[in-house]
XYZ file of C-alpha atoms in Angstrom:
560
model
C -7.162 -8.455 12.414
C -5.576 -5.195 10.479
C -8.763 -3.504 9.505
C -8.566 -2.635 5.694
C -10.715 -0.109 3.863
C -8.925 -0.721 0.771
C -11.218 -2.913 -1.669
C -9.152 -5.102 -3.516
C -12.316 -5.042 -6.268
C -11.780 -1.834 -8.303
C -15.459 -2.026 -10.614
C -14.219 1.566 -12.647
C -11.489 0.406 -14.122
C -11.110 -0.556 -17.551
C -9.611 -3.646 -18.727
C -7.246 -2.519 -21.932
C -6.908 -5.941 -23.600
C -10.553 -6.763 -23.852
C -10.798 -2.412 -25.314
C -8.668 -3.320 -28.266
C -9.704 -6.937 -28.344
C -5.837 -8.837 -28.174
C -4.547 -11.084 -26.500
C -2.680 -10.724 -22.953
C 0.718 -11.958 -24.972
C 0.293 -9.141 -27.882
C 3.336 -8.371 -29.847
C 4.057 -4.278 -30.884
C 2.450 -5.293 -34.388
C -0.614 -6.710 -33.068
C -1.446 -3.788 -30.775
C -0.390 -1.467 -33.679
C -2.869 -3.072 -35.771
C -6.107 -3.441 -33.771
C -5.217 0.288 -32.678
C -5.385 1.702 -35.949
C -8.437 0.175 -36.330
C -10.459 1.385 -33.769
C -9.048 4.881 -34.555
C -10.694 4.366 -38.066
C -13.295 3.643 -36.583
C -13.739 6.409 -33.775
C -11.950 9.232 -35.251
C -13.690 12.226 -34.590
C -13.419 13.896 -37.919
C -15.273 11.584 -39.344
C -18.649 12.781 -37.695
C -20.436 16.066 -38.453
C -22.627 15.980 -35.732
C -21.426 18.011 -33.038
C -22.979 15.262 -30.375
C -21.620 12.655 -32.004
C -17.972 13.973 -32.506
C -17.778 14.907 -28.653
C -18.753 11.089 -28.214
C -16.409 9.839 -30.824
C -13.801 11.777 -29.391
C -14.115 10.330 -25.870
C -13.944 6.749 -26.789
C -10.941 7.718 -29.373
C -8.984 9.008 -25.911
C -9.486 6.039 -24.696
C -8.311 3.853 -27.294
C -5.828 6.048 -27.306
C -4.627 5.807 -23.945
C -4.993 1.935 -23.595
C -2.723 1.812 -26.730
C -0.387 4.486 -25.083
C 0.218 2.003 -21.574
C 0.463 -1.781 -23.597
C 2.656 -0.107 -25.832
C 5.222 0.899 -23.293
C 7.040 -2.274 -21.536
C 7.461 -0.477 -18.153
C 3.454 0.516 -17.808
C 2.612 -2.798 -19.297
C 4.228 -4.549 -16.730
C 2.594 -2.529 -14.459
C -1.234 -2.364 -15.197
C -0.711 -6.435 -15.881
C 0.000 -6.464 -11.856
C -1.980 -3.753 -10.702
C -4.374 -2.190 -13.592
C -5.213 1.367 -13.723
C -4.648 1.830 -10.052
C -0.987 0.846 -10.401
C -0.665 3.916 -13.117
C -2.227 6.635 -10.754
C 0.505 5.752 -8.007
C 2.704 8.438 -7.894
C 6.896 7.888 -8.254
C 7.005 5.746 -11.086
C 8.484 7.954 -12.993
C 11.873 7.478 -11.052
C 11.954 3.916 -10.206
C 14.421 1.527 -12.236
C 12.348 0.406 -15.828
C 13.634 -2.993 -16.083
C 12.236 -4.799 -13.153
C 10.598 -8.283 -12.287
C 6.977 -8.643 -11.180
C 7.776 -9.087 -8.211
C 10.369 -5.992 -7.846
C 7.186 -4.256 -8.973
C 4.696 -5.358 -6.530
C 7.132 -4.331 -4.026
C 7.787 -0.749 -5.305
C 4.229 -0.225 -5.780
C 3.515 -1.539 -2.007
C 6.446 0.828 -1.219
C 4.671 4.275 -3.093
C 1.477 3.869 -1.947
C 2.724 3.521 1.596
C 4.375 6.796 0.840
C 1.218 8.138 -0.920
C -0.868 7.287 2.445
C 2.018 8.561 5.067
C 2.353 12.542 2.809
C -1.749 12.244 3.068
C -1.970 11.830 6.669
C 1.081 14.174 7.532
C 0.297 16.802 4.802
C 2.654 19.226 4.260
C 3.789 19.576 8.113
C 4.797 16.040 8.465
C 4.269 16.399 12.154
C 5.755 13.555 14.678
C 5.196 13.165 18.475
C 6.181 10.806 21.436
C 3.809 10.866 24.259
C 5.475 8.409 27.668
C 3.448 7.921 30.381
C 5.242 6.319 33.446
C 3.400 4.355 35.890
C 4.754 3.357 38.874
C 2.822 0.135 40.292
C 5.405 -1.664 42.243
C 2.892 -1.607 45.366
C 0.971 -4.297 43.445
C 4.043 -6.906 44.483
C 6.490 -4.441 46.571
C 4.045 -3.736 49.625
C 4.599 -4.306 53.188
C 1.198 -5.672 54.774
C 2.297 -4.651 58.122
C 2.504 -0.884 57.088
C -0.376 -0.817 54.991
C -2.483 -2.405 58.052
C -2.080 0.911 59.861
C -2.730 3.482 57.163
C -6.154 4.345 56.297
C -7.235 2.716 52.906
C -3.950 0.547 53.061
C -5.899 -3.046 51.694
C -5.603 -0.981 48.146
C -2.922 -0.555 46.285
C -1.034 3.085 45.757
C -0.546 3.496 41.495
C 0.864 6.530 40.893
C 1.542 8.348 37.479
C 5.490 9.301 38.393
C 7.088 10.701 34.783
C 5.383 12.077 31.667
C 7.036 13.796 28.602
C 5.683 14.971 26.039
C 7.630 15.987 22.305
C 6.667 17.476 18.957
C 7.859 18.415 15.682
C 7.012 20.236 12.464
C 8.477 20.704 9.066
C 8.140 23.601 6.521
C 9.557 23.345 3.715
C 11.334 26.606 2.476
C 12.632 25.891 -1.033
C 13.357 22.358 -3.097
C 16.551 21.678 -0.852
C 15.612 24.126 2.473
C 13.628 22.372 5.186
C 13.019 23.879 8.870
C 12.075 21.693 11.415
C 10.420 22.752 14.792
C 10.600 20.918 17.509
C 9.921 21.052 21.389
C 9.579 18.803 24.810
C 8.319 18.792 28.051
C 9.325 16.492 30.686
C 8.478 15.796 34.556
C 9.707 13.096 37.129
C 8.440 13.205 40.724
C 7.136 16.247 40.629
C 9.788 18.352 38.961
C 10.801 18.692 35.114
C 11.480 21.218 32.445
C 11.514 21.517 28.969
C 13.162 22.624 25.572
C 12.566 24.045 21.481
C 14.898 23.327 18.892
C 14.769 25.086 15.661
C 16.831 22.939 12.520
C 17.074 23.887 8.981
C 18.434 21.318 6.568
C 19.803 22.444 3.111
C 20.254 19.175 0.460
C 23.488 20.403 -1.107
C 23.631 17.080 -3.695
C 21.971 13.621 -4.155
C 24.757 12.367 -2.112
C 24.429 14.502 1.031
C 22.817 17.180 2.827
C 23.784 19.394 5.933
C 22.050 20.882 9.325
C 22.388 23.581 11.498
C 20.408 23.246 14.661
C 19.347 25.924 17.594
C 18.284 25.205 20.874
C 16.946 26.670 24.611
C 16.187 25.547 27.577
C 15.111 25.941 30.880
C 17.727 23.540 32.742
C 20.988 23.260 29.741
C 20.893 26.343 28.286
C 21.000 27.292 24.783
C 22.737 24.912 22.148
C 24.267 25.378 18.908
C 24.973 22.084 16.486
C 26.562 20.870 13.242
C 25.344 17.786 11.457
C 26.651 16.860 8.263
C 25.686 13.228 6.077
C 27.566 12.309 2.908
C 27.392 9.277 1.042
C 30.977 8.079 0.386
C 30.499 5.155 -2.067
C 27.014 3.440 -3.246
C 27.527 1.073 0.126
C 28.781 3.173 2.749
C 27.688 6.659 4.141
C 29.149 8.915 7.199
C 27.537 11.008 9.372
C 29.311 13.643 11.791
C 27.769 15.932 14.268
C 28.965 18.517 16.664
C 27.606 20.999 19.386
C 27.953 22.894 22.089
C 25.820 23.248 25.154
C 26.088 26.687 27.428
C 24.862 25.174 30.567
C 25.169 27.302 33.509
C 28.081 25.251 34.346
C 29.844 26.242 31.363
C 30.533 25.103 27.832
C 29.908 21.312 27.703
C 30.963 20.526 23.862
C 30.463 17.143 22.162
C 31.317 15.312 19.176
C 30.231 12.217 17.052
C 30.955 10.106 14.408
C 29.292 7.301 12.962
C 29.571 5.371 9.420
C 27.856 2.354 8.143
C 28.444 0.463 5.365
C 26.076 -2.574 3.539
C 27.653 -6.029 3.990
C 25.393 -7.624 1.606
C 21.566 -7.302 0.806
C 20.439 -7.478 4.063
C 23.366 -6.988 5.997
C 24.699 -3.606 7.567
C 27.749 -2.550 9.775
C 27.884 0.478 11.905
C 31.083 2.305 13.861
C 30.408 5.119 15.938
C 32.276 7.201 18.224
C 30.992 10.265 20.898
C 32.653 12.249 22.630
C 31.330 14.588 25.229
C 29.462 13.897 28.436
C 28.684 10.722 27.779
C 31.789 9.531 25.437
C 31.807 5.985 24.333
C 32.559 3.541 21.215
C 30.220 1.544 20.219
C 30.175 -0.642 16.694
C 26.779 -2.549 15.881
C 25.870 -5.454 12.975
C 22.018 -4.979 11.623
C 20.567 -8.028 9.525
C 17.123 -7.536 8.271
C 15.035 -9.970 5.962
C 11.631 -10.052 5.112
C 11.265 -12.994 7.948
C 13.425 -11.503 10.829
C 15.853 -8.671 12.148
C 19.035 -9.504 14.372
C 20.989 -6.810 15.852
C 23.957 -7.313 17.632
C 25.769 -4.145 19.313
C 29.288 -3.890 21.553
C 29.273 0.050 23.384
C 32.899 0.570 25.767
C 32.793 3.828 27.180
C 32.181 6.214 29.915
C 29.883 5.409 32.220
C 28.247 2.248 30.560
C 29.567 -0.441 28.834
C 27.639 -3.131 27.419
C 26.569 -5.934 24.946
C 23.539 -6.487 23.493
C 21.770 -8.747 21.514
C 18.250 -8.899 20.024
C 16.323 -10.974 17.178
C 12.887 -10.452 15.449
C 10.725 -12.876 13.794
C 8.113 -11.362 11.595
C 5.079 -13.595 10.354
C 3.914 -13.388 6.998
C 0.201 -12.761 7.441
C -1.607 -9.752 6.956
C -1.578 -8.036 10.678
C 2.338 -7.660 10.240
C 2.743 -9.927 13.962
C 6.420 -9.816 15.269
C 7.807 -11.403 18.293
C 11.145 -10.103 19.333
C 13.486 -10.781 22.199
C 16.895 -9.206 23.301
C 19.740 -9.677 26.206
C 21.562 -6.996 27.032
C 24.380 -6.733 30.052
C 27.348 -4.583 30.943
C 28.026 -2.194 34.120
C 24.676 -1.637 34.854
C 23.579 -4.992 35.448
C 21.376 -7.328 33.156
C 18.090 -6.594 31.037
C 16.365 -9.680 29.456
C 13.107 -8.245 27.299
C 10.840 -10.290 25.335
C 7.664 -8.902 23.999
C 5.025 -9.184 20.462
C 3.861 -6.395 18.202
C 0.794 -6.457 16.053
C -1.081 -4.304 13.277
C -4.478 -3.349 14.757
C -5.980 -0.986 12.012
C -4.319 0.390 8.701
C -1.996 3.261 10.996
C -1.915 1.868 14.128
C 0.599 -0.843 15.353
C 0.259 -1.925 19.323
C 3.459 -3.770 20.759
C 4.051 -4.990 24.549
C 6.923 -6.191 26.066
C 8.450 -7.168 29.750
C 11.822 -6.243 30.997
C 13.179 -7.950 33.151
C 16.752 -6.549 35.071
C 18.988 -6.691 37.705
C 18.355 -4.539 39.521
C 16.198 -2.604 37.611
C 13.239 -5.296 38.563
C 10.402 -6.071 36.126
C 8.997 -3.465 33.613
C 5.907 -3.948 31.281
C 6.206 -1.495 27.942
C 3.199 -0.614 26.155
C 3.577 1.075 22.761
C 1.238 2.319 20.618
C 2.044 3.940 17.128
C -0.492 5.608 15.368
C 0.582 7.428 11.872
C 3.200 9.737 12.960
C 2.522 9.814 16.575
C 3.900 7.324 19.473
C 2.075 6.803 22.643
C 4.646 4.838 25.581
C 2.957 3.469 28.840
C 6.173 2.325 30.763
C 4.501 0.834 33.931
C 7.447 -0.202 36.282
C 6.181 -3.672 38.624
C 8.428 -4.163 40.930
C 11.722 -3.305 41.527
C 12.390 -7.551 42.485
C 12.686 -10.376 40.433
C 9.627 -12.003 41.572
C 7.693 -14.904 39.267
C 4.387 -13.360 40.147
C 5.289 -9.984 38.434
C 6.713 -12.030 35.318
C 3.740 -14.181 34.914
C 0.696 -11.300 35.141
C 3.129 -8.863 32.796
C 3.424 -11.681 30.117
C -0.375 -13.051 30.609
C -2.227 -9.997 31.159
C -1.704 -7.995 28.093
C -3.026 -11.359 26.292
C -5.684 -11.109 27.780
C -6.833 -7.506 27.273
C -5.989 -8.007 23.884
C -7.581 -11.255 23.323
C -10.708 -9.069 24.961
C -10.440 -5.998 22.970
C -9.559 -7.542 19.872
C -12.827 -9.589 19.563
C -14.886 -7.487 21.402
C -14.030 -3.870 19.854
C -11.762 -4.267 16.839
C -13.740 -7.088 14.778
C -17.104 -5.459 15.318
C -15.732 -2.062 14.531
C -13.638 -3.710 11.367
C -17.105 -5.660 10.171
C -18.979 -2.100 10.453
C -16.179 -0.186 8.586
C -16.371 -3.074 5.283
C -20.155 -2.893 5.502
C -20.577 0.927 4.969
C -17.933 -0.081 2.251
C -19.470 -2.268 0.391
C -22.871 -0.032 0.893
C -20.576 2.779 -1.090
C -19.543 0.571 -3.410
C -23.366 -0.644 -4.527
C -23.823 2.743 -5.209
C -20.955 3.641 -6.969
C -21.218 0.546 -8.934
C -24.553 1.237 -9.952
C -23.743 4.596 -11.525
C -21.065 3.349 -13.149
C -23.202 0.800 -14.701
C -24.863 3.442 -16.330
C -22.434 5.435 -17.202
C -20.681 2.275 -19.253
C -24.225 1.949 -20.305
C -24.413 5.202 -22.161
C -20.859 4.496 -23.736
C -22.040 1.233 -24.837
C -24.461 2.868 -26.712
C -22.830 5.718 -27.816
C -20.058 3.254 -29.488
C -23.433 1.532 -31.432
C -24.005 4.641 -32.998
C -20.727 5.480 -34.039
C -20.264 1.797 -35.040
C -23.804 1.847 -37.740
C -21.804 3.403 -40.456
C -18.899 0.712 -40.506
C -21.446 -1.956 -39.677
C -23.356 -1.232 -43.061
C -20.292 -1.235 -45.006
C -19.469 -4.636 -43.106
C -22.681 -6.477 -44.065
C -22.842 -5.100 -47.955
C -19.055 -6.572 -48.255
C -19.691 -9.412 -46.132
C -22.990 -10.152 -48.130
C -21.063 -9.774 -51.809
C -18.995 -12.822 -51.215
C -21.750 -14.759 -48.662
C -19.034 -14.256 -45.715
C -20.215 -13.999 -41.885
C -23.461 -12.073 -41.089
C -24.188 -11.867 -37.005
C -27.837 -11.878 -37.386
C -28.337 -11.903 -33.352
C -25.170 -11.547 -30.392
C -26.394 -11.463 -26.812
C -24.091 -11.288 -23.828
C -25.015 -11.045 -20.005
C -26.277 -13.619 -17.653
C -28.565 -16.300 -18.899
C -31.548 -17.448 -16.943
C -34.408 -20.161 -17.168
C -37.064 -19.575 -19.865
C -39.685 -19.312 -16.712
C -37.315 -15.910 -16.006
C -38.128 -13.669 -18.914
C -38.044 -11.008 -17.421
C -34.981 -11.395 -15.003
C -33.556 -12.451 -18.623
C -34.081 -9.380 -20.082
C -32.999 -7.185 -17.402
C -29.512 -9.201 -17.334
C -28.670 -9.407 -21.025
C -27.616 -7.056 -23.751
C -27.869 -6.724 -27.409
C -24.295 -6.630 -29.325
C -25.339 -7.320 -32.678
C -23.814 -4.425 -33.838
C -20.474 -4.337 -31.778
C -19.893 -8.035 -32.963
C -20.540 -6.811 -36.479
C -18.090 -4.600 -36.161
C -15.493 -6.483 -35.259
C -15.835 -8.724 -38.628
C -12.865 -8.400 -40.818
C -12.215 -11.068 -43.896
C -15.404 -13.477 -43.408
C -13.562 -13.894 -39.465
C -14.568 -12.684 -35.897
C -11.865 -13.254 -33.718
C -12.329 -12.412 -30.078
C -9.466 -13.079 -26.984
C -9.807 -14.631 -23.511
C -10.568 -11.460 -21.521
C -13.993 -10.010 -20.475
C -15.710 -9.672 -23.144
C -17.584 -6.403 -20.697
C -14.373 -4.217 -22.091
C -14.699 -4.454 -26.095
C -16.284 -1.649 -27.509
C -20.482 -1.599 -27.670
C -20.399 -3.667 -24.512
C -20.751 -3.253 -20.827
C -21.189 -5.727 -17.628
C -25.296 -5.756 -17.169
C -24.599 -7.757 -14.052
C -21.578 -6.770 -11.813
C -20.044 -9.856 -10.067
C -21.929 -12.948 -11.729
C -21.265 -15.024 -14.244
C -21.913 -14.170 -17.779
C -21.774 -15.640 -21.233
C -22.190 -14.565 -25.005
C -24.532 -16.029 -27.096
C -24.761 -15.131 -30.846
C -26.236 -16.359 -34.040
C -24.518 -15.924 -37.291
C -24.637 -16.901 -40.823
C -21.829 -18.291 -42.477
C -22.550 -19.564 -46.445
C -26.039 -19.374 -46.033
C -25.968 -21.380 -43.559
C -27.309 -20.263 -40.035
C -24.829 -21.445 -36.684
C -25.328 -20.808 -33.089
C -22.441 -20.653 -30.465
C -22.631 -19.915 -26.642
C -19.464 -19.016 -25.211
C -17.932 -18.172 -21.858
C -16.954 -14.702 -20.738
C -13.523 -15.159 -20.542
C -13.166 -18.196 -23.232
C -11.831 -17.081 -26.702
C -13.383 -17.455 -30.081
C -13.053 -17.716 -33.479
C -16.201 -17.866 -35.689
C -16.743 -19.558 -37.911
C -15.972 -22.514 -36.286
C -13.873 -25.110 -38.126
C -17.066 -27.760 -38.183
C -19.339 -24.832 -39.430
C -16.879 -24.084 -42.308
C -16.705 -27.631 -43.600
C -20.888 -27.622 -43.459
C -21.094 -24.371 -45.282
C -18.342 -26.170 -48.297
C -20.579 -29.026 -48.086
């Protein structure tokens, strides 16, 4: 399983609806009208008290800012998917306003993965490949005549037989300049060399930029190169790059050309030509959905030819698996691969797959991406087409995996969302008490309007709270558990009176003003006692059940 250290629970954030007491369906008018209210009500002129008008003027920012994202359709739609961590997300401000839900999830899912990825990478955006060949064909290959005679021949000979090794770097110069550094070293059987490459790109428009590239080496020589991408129409774009190498055999230009164009959705074409060292045409179709990929691809040229075929299935569950297969075939023989891929942690992907050619023999692949950086372990099994190579390739890496996964990966994930959750606890309980001090500040600024309330209220024998408790109720046995877990909002429910009515919505009731949650996570209710014609009513409500006092039954009592 995909370890996640992202809690899905966000305790600090504050619910806007239940702040300015509407519904979730509020029209312009309604908001309009409950926000003018509290600003009456919170308006930091209206205090002389220096203490008091700092408070005032914290709670009026954030009346002011809930108002400021319901009011707006776009950020609306957005804190009703995400809440106040779907505002924070950076990019919004150039994505396409009119969008569905569901076009919004996936943008969001689409920033933040961009939000993590400029984290990690910082400014540098650094990438790197490291390939490891192994050469282990004397597993299946071996002669047990020969190895009888050597010394230590009943083992084996595995042998590490190519490595390279690449980098890169990016700086960014100006708002359109970017250099790129980048270098590799290579070895095979004991010999290999290396190379740098210096690029700077300059973004001439939003339809297309343009590279120059510089090169060295210790085996090619130095290069010079061209590279130039334009987008032709909103479905189609062209890309065309030239060089030259000076290799100590001379100048060894080249040339390519490539455009693609979107078929439908999904659905894109590519054409590309080369010409050069290795010239060849080669034109490609590219389907990708959320379920699968399928590439098909048809190269002629000089010296391989070839066809090739692959599909990928992707599951929908929440480690990302893929299993992918692929046939290719042309001058150089056949290549059947087959192989899975799987999310392991929140960076790090781990794929393996089995290649098996003629006469290129069987090949096991084992890739491991982490962030930016690639780690290949090509190990080469024989150079045959034997079963027993096929069958330990395809079961074996099952079987580490199967090991690993349960016996380093799911104790590591369960430690990781334990010291979590330990954070959390603490975070929640200081934000407890910081919602606690709000709460109370709000009571203070509330006694003012709550005296008015009552003498108007009182005039014409209209609605009176006399008691309003909210929190989790216990067993009378529990006093003092009771007291610890529920509030007093007299005052805050007082407030809220207007014409004789109190009118509260189906969200938390934790989020109207004079309240906070005394108990994170459990179940709470409100309890309040009121007086209604001079006649006293009790009501016990749900958390997250609306009400509207005085209750029809309690206003035909009163008349009676």
């Amino acid at each position: 399983m995909a370890a996640s250290t992202e809690d899905d629970f966000e305790f600090n954030t504050q619910d806007y609806y239940s702040l300015l007491n509407v519904r979730k369906e509020a029209t312009v008018e309604e908001l309009k009208a409950s926000y003018r209210r509290l600003c009456m009500l919170y308006h930091p002129d209206k205090h002389r008290d220096p203490e008091l008008k700092r408070q005032a003027e914290q709670l009026f920012n954030q009346v002011h800012q809930a108002y400021e994202v319901l009011s707006d359709a776009h950020s609306r739609a957005i804190y009703d998917i995400f809440g106040n961590k779907g505002l924070e997300v950076e990019g919004w401000e150039v994505v396409e306003r009119k969008r569905t839900p569901v076009e919004i999830r996936e943008e969001y899912e689409r920033l933040q993965r961009e939000k993590e990825e400029r984290r990690l990478q910082q400014r540098t955006n650094p990438k790197g490949t490291i390939s490891v060949g192994v050469d282990a064909t004397d597993l299946f290959d071996r002669y047990d005549d020969d190895f009888e005679e050597m010394p230590g021949g009943g083992f084996p000979h595995i042998e590490i037989n190519r490595m390279h090794i690449s980098q890169s770097i990016e700086a960014p110069l100006t708002n359109t300049d970017t250099a790129m550094l980048s270098g590799s070293l290579s070895t095979h059987n004991g010999s290999g060399g290396g190379n740098i490459n210096v690029t700077v790109r300059r973004v001439t428009s939003a339809k297309g930029w343009g590279e120059v590239e510089f090169g060295a080496g210790d085996t090619l020589g130095p290069l010079i190169g061209l590279k130039v991408f334009r987008n032709i129409t909103p479905r189609c774009f062209l890309t065309a790059q030239c060089g030259v190498q000076f290799s100590p055999r001379g100048l060894r230009p080249s040339c390519s050309l490539m455009t693609a164009r979107h078929l439908d959705q999904n659905t894109m074409g590519y054409l590309q030509w080369r010409w050069g060292p290795n010239s060849a045409m080669t034109t490609s179709l590219v389907r990708d959905t959320k379920s699968s990929h399928f590439t098909l691809a048809l190269q002629l040229g000089v010296p391989h030819s070839y066809l090739m075929m692959s599909y990928q299935y992707k599951f929908q569950d929440e480690d990302q698996t893929k299993v992918k297969g692929s046939v290719k075939t042309g001058w150089f023989g056949t290549v059947v691969e087959y192989g899975a891929e799987r999310k392991i942690s929140r960076h790090s992907v781990l794929s393996a797959t089995v290649s098996i050619g003629v006469p290129q023999g069987v090949t096991l692949k084992i890739k491991l991406s982490r962030a930016s950086q690639t780690y290949l372990f090509p190990v080469h099994l024989t150079d045959q087409l034997l079963p027993s190579a096929v069958f330990y390739a395809t079961v074996g890496p099952l079987l580490a995996y199967v090991a690993v996964h349960r016996l380093i990966i799911i104790p590591y994930t369960k430690a990781q969302k334990e010291q979590e959750l330990e954070l959390q606890r603490k975070s929640s309980a200081t934000d407890i008490a910081k919602k606690k001090q709000e709460a109370e500040t709000a009571v203070l600024l509330m006694q003012e309007s709550v005296r008015r309330i009552i003498e108007a209220e009182e005039s014409k024998m209209g609605l009176i709270i006399l008691n309003g408790w909210y929190g989790k109720f216990v067993s009378d046995t529990s006093q003092k558990q009771e007291k610890a877990k529920v509030i007093d909002v007299t005052v805050p429910l007082q407030c809220l009176v207007k014409d004789s009515k109190l009118i509260l919505t189906e969200a938390s009731k934790a989020g109207l003003p004079g309240f906070y949650d005394p108990c994170v996570g459990e179940e709470k209710s409100l309890k309040l006692l009121y007086q209604f014609r001079g006649v006293m009513h009790q009501v016990i409500s749900a958390d997250t059940e609306p009400l509207r006092i005085p209750k029809q039954s309690h206003r035909t009592e009163s008349e009676s």
